[in-house]
Structures are given as structure tokens and as C-alpha cells.
PDB file of C-alpha atoms in Angstrom:
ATOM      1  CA  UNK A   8     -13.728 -22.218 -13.233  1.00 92.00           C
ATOM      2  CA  UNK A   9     -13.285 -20.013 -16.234  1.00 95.00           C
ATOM      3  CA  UNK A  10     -14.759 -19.739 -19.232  1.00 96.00           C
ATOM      4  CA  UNK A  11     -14.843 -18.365 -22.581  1.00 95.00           C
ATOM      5  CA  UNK A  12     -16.934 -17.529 -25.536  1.00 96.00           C
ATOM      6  CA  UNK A  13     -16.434 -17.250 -28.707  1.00 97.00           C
ATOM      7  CA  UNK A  14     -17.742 -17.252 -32.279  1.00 98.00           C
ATOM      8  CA  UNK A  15     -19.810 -14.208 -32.840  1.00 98.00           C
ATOM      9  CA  UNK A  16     -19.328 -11.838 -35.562  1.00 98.00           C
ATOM     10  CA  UNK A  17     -21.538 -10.303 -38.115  1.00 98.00           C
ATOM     11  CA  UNK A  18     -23.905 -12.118 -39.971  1.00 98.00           C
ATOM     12  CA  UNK A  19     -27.142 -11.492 -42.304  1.00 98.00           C
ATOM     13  CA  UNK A  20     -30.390 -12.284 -41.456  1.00 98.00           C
ATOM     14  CA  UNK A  21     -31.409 -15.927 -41.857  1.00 98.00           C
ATOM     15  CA  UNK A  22     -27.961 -16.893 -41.605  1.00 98.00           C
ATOM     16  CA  UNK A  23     -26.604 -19.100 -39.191  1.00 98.00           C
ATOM     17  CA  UNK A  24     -23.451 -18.844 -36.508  1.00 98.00           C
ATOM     18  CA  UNK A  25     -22.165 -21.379 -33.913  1.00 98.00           C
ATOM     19  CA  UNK A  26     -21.089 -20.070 -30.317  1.00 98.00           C
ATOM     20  CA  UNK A  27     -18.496 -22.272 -28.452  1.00 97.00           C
ATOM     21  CA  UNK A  28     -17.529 -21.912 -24.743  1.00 97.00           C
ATOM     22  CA  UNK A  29     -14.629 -23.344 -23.437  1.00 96.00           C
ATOM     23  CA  UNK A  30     -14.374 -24.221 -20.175  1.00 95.00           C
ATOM     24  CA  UNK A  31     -11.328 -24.385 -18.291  1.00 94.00           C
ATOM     25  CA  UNK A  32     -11.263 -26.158 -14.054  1.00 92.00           C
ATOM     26  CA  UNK A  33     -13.359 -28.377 -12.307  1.00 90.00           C
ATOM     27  CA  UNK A  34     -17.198 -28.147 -13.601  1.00 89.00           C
ATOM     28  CA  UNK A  35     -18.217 -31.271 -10.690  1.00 89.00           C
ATOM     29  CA  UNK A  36     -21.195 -30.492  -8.835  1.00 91.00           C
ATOM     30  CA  UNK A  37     -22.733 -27.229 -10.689  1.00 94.00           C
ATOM     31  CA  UNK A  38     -26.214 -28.268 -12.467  1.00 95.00           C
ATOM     32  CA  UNK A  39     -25.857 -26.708 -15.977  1.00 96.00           C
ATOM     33  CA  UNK A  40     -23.681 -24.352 -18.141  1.00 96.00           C
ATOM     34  CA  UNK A  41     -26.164 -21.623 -19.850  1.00 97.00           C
ATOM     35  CA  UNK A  42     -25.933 -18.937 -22.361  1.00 97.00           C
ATOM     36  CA  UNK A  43     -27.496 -15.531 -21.682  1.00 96.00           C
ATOM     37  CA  UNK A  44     -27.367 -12.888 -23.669  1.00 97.00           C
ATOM     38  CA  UNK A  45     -27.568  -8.656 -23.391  1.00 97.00           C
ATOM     39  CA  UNK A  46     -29.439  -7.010 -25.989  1.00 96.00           C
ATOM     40  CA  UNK A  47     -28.070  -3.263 -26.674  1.00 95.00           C
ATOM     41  CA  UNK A  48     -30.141  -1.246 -24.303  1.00 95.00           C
ATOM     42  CA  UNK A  49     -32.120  -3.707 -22.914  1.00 95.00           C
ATOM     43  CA  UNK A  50     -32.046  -6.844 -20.319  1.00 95.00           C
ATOM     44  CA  UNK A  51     -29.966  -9.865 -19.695  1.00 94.00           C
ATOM     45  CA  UNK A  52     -32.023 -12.729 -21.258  1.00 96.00           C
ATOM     46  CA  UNK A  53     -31.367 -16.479 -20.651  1.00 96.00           C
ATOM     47  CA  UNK A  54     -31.072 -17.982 -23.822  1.00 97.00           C
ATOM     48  CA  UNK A  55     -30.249 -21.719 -23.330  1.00 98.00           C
ATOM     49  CA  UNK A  56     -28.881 -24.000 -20.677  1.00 97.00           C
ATOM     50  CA  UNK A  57     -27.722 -27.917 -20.920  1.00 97.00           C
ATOM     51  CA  UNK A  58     -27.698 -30.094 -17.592  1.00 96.00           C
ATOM     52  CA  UNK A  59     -24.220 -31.238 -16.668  1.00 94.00           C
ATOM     53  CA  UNK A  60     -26.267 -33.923 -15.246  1.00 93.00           C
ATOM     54  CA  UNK A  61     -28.961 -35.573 -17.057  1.00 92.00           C
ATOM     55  CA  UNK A  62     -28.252 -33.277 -21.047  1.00 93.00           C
ATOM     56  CA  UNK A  63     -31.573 -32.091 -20.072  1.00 96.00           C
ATOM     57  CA  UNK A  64     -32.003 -28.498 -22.007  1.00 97.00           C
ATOM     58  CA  UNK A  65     -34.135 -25.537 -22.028  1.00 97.00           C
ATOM     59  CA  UNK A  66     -34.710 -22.674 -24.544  1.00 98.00           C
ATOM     60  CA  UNK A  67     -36.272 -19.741 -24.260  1.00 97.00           C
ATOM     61  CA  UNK A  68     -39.213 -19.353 -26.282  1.00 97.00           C
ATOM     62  CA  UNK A  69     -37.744 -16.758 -28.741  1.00 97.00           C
ATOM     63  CA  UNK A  70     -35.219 -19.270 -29.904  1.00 98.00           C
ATOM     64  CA  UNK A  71     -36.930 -22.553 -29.647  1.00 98.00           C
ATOM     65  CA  UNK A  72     -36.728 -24.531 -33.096  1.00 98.00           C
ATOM     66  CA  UNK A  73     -33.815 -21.901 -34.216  1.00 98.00           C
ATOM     67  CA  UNK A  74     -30.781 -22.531 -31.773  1.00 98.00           C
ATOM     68  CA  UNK A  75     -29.201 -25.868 -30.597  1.00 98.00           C
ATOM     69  CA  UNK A  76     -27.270 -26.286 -27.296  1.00 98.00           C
ATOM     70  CA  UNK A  77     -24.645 -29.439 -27.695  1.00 97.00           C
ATOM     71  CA  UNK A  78     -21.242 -30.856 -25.334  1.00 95.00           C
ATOM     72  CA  UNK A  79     -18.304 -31.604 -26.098  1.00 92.00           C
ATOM     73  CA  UNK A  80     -17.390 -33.948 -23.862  1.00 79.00           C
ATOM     74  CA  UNK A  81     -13.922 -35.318 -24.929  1.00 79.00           C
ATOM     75  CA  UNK A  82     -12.938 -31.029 -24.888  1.00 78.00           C
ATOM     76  CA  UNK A  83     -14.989 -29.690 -21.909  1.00 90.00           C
ATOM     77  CA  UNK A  84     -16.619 -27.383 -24.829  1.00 95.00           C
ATOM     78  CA  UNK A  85     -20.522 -26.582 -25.320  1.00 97.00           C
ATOM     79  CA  UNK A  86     -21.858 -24.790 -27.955  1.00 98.00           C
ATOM     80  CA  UNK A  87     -24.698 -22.843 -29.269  1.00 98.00           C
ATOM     81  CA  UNK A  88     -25.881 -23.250 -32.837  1.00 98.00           C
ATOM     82  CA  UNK A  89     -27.643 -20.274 -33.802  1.00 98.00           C
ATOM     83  CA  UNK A  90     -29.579 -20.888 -37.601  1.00 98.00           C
ATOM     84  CA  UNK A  91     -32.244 -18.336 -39.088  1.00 98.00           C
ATOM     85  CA  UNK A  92     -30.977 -15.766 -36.945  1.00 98.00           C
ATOM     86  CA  UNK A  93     -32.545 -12.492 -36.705  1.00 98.00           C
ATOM     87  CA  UNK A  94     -31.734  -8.937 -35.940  1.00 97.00           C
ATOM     88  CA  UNK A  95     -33.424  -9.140 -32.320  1.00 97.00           C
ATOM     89  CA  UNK A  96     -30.579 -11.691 -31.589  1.00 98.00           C
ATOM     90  CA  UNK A  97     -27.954  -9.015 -32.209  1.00 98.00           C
ATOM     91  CA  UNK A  98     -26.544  -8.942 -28.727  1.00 98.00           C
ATOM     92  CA  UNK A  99     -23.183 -10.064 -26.060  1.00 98.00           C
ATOM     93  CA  UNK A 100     -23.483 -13.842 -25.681  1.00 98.00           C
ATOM     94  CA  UNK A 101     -22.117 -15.148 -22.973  1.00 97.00           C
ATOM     95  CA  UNK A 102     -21.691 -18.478 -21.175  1.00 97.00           C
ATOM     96  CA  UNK A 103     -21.953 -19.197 -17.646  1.00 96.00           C
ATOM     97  CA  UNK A 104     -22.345 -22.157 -14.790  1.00 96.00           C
ATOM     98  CA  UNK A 105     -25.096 -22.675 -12.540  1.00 94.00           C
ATOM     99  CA  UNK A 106     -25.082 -24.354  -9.863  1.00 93.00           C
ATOM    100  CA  UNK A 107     -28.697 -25.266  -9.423  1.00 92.00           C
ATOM    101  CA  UNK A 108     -31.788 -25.203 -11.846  1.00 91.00           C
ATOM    102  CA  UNK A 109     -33.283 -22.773  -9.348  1.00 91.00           C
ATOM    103  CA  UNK A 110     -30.175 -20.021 -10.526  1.00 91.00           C
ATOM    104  CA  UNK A 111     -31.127 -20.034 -13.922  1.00 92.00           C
ATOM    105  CA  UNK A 112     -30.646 -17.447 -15.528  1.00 92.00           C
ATOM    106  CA  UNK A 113     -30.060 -14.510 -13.396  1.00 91.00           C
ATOM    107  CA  UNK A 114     -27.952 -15.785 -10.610  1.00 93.00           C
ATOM    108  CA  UNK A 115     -24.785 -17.384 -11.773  1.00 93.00           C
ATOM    109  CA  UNK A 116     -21.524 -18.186 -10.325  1.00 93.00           C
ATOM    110  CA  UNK A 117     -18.581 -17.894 -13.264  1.00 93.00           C
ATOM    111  CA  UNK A 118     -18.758 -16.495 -16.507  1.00 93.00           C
ATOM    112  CA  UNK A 119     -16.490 -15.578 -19.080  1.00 91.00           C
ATOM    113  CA  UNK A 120     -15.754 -12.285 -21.319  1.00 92.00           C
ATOM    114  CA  UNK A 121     -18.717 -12.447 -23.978  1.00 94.00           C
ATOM    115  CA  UNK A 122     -18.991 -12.520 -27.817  1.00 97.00           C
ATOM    116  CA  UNK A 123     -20.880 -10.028 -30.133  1.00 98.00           C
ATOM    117  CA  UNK A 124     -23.428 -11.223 -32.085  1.00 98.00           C
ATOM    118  CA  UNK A 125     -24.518  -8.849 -35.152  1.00 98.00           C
ATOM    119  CA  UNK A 126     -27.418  -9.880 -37.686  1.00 98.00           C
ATOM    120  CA  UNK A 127     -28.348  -7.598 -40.041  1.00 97.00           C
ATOM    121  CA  UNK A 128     -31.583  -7.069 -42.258  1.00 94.00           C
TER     122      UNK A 128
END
């Protein structure tokens, strides 16, 4: 499986920014594709993950309300819309499968080459 992110780039605060992922090879069996993301400096934080099986989502509580996971079927392509961002999102997004619930976030099997996010004040 591969995969890769893109849509990041710089962007004021309050403004909004929509992360795609495509992903490329068999996705059968794995329980979710997720987005994490590394802050400069600090941790890998799980952002958001959508169930290849049921659509059920999750969202960390820093995002809740703010960002939007979605599927496109039809393309094999999920996204992350990303509205009133702030400058604590400023980090490397990336997406990745998992192939149980239990593996969110930390323990993943593929991911792809990330994409900057940059909000400014």
C-alpha cells in the first residue's frame, strides 16, 4: 500500500485548508486510514481516523468541531478538511493505515511522505 498526502501550505489563522491522501494498492482488511500529525519540536499526535469498515470516525479533542474526515470512494482518496485553523496546527500531516482500532495512532503499518501545514497569527 502506498500513500500520499497532500494539500498543505501556508495559511492565516482562521482560515481553512483541505488535506487529501491518495491511496494507491489493496486497502482490504486494515480497519481505518488516519491522519497524525508532528508538531515542530514536539510529539506525533493522532489527529483523525475514518473506519474502512463501518465510516465510523474519531477526532481528537483539539480538532473536534474544526476538521472533517471524508472518502472518496469512486478515487480511493480521503481527506481532511481543516476550517478555523490555528497556529498550534502548524505541523507535518500525514496519512496512514491501521490495521486495527487497537493501533491507533501510534502503531501503523504504511504511510506516505507528509505535507506541511503553516498557520500564521
Amino acid at each position: 500500500v502506498q500513500l500520499q498526502a497532500s494539500g498543505g501550505g501556508l495559511v492565516q489563522s482562521g482560515g481553512s485548508l483541505r488535506l487529501s491522501c491518495d491511496v494507491i494498492g489493496r486497502t482490504e482488511g486494515y480497519y481505518a486510514i488516519g491522519w497524525f500529525r508532528r508538531p515542530p519540536g514536539k510529539e506525533r499526535e493522532g489527529i483523525s481516523y475514518i473506519s474502512l469498515r463501518d465510516g465510523d470516525t474519531y477526532y481528537r479533542d483539539s480538532v473536534k468541531g474544526r476538521f472533517t474526515i471524508s472518502r472518496d470512494n469512486s478515487e480511493n482518496t480521503f481527506y481532511l478538511q481543516m476550517n478555523d485553523l490555528k497556529p498550534e496546527d502548524t505541523a507535518d500531516y500525514y496519512c496512514a493505515t491501521y490495521w486495527a482500532k487497537t493501533r491507533w495512532p501510534d502503531d501503523y503499518d504504511y504511510w506516505g511522505q507528509g505535507t506541511l501545514v503553516t498557520v500564521s497569527s
